[in-house]
Coordinates of C-alpha atoms in Angstrom, one line a residue:
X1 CA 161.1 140.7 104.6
X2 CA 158.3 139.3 106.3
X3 CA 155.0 141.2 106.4
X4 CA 155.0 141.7 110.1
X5 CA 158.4 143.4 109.5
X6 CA 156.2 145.6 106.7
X7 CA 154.0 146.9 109.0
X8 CA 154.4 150.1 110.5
X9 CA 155.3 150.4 114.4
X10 CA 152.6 149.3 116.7
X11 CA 150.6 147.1 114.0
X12 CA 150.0 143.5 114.6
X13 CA 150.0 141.8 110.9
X14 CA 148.7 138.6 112.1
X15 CA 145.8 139.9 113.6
X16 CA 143.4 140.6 110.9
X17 CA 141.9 144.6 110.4
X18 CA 138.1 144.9 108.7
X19 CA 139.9 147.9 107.2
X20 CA 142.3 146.4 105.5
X21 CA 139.9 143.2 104.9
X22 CA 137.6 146.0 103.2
X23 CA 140.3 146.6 100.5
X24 CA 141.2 143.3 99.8
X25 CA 137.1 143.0 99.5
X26 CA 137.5 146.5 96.5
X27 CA 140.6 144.9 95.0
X28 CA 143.1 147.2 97.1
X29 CA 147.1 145.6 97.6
X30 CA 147.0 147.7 101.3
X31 CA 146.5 144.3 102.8
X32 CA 148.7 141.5 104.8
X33 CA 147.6 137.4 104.6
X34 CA 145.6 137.1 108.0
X35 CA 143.3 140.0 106.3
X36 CA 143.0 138.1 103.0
X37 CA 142.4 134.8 105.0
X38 CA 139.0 136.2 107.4
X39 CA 138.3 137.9 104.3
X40 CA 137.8 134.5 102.2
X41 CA 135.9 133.4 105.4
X42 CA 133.6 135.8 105.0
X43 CA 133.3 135.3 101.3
X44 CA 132.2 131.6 101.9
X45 CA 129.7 132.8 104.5
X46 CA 128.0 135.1 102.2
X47 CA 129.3 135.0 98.7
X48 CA 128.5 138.4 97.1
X49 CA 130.9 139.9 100.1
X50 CA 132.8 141.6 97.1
X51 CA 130.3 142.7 95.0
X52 CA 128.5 144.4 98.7
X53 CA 131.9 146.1 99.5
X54 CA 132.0 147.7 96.0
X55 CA 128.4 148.6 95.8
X56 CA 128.9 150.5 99.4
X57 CA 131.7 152.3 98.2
X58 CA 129.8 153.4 94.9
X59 CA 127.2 154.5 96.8
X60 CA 129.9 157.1 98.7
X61 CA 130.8 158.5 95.6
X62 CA 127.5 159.3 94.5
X63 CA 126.2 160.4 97.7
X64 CA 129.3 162.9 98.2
X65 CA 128.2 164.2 94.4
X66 CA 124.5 164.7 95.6
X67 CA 125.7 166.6 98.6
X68 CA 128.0 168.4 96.8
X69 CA 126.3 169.3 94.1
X70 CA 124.0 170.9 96.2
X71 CA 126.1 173.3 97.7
X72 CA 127.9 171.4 100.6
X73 CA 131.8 171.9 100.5
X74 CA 132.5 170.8 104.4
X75 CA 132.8 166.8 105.0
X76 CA 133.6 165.0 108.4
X77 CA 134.9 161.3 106.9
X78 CA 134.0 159.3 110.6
X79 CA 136.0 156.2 109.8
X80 CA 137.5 156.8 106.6
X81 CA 139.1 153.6 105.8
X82 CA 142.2 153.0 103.6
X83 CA 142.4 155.5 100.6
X84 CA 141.5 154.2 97.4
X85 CA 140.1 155.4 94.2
X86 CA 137.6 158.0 94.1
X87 CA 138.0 159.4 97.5
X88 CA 135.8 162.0 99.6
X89 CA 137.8 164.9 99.0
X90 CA 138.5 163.9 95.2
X91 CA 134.7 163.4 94.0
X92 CA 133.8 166.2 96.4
X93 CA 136.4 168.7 95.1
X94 CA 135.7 167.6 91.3
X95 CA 131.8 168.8 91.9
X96 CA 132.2 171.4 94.5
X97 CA 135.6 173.0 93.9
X98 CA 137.8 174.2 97.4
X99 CA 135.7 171.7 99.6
X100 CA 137.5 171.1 103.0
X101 CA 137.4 167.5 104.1
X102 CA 138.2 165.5 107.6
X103 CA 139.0 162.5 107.4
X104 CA 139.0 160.7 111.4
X105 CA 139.7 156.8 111.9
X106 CA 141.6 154.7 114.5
X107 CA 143.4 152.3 112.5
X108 CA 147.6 152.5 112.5
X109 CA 147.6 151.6 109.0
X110 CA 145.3 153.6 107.7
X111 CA 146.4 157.0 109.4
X112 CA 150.0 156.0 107.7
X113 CA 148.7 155.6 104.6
X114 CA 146.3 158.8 105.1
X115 CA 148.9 161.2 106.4
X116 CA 151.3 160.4 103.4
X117 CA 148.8 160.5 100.1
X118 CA 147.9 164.4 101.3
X119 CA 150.6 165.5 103.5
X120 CA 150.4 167.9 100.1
X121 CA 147.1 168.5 100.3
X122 CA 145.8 171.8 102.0
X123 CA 141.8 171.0 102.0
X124 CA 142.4 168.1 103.7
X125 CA 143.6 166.9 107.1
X126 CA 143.7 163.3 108.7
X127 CA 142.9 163.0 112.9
X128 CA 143.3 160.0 115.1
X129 CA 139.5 159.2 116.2
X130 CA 137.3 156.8 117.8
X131 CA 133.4 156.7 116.3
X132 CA 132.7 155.7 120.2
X133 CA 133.5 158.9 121.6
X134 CA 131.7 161.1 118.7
X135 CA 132.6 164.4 121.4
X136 CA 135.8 164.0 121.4
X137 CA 135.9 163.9 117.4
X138 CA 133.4 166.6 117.2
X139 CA 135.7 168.9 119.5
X140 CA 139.0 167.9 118.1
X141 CA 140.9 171.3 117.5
X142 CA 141.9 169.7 114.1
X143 CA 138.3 169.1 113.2
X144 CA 137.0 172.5 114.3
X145 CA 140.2 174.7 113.1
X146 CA 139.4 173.1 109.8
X147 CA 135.7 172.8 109.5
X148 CA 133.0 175.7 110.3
X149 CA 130.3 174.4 112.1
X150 CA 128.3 177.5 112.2
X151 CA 127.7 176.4 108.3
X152 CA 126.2 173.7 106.8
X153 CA 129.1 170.3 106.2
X154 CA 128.4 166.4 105.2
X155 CA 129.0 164.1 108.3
X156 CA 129.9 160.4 106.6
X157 CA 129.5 157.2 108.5
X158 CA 129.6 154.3 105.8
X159 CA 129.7 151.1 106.8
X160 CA 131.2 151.4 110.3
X161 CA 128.2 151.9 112.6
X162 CA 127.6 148.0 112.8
X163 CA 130.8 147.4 114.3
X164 CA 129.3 148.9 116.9
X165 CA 127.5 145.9 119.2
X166 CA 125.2 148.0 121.5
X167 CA 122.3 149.0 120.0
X168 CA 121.7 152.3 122.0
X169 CA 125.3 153.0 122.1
X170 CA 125.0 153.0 118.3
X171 CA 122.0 155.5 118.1
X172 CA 123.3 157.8 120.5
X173 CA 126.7 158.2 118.6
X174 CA 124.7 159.3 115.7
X175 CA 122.3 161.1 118.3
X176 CA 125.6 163.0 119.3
X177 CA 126.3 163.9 115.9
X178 CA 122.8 164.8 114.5
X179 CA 122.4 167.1 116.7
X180 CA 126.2 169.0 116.3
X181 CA 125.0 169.7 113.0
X182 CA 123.2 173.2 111.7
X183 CA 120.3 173.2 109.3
X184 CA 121.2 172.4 105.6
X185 CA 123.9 169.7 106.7
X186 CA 123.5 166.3 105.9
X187 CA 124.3 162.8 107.1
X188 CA 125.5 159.7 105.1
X189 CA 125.1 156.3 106.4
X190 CA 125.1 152.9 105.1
X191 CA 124.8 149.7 107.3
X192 CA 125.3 146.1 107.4
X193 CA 122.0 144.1 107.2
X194 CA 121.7 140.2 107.3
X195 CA 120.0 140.1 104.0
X196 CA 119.6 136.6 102.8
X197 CA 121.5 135.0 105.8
X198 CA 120.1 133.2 108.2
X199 CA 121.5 133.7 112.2
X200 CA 123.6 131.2 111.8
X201 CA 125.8 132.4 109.6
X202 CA 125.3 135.8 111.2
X203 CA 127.0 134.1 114.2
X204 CA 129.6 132.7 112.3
X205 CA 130.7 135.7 110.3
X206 CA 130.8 137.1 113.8
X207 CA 133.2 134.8 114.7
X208 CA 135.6 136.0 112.1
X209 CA 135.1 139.7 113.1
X210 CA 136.0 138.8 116.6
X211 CA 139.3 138.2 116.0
X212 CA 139.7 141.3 114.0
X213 CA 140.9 144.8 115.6
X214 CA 137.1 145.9 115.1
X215 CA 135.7 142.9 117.4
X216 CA 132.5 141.9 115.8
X217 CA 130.0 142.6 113.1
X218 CA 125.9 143.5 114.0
X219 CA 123.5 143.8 111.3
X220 CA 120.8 145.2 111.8
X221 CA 117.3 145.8 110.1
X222 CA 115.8 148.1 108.7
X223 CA 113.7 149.8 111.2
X224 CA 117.0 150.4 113.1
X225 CA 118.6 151.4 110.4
X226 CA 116.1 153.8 109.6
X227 CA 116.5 155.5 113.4
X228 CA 119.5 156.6 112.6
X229 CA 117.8 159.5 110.4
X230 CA 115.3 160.5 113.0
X231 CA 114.5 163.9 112.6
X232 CA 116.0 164.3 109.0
X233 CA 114.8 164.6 105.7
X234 CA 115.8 161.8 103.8
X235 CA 117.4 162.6 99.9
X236 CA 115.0 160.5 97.3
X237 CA 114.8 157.5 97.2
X238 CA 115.0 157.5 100.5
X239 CA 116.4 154.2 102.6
X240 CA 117.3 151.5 100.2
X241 CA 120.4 149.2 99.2
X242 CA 123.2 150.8 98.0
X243 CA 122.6 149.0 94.3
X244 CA 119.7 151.3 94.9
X245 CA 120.7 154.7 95.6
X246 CA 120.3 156.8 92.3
X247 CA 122.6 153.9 89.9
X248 CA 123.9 155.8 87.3
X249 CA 123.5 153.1 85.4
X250 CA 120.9 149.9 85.7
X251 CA 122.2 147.2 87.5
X252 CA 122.2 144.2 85.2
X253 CA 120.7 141.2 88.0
X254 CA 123.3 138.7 86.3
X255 CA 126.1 140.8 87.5
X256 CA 124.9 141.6 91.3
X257 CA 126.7 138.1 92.3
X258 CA 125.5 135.4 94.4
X259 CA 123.3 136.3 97.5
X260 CA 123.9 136.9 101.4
X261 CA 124.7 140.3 103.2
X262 CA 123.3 143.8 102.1
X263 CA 123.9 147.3 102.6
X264 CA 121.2 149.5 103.3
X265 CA 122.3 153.5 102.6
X266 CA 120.6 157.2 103.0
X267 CA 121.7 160.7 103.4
X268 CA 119.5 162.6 105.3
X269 CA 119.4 166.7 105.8
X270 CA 118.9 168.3 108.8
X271 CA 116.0 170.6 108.2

């Protein structure tokens, strides 16, 4: 059987998805050869792509602990990605037990493979979403039958905000959210930034993403990065790389892997 006719209804397996790209980049088998092929690209264009991709989703867990730990038991998952170990509503029910969790994406594949690991699973439900039209997530009946938005919850937007091209159209998505949220909430984001790389190989790794179902990739610096959180408090230590943010254990620089792209990460509360 050929992996096109492995792919559910609707999904083009020769077009590559930065989902599914992102779990060949953790290790993950939920992934067909034109994925596995722009992620190698990527790889040559900035060789610690792995070691970014499973720093990021690290820094999830711990941040979903943090927020949990403090009392939070309501998360919004804005483009959850394929499930994989260690997910939202697994940390966040091991440290803050009967949390309710939403998980919201746009990708065929991963709503498939969503829908059937917790088709069991009463704390959670799975919506069909675009991050562009934050309204239309915010209002979903699924998402506010499920969530209580008169009480503090966890928004999450890890590493999905810089497939967003615009710059304005990426702060007021967050812009939109921030300000659905009541005091005590908090938001998680982590974001591409060009790191080592110089603009040429910004504009090549672009190239790849273009031909992906996501379009294109835009880092951005810090300062941008940091506007996301206007008007928040940000958890210590604040914005930094995802290596960064409260290690449970030292990073050993020998093991970081070879330079290019980095992740820059905070949670911020809404006061």
């Amino acid at each position: 059987m050929t992996e096109q006719e492995r792919a559910p209804a609707g999904v083009d397996a020769t077009v590559p998805s930065v989902a599914r790209m992102y779990d060949y980049l953790l290790g993950g088998k939920d992934n067909f050869r034109a994925d596995r092929e722009a992620a190698a690209q990527i790889i040559q264009l900035s060789p610690n792509a792995k070691e970014v991709a499973q720093a990021n989703r690290a820094f999830l867990g711990r941040a979903v602990r943090a927020v949990a730990e403090g009392g939070i038991h309501q998360f919004l998952d804005i483009g959850t990605g394929l499930p994989t170990q260690d997910n939202v509503h697994q940390v966040a029910a091991r440290f803050s037990p009967g949390s309710r969790v939403v998980y919201v994406d746009n990708d065929p594949i991963v709503l498939v493979h969503a829908r059937a690991l917790l088709a069991e699973t009463d704390d959670v439900v799975v919506v069909e979403g675009d991050m562009r039209e934050p309204k239309a997530i915010l209002g979903h009946p699924d998402v506010t039958g499920h969530l209580d938005f008169r009480q503090p919850l966890t928004v999450i937007m890890v590493a999905v905000l810089h497939f967003i091209p615009d710059d304005d159209q990426a702060q007021s998505i967050v812009r939109t959210v921030r300000e659905s949220l009541p005091s005590g909430s908090h938001l998680i984001i982590s974001h591409v930034t060009a790191g080592e790389l110089g603009s040429d190989v910004v504009g090549e790794g672009n190239d790849v993403y273009r031909r992906t179902t996501a379009g294109n990739v835009t880092p951005r610096t810090r300062e941008q990065i940091a506007g996301f959180f206007e008007g928040l408090e940000l958890m210590e230590p604040g914005l930094v790389s995802t290596t960064d943010w409260r290690p449970e254990v030292a990073l050993d620089p020998s093991l970081a892997g070879p330079g290019g792209a980095d992740i820059l990460c905070a949670v911020g509360r809404v006061p």
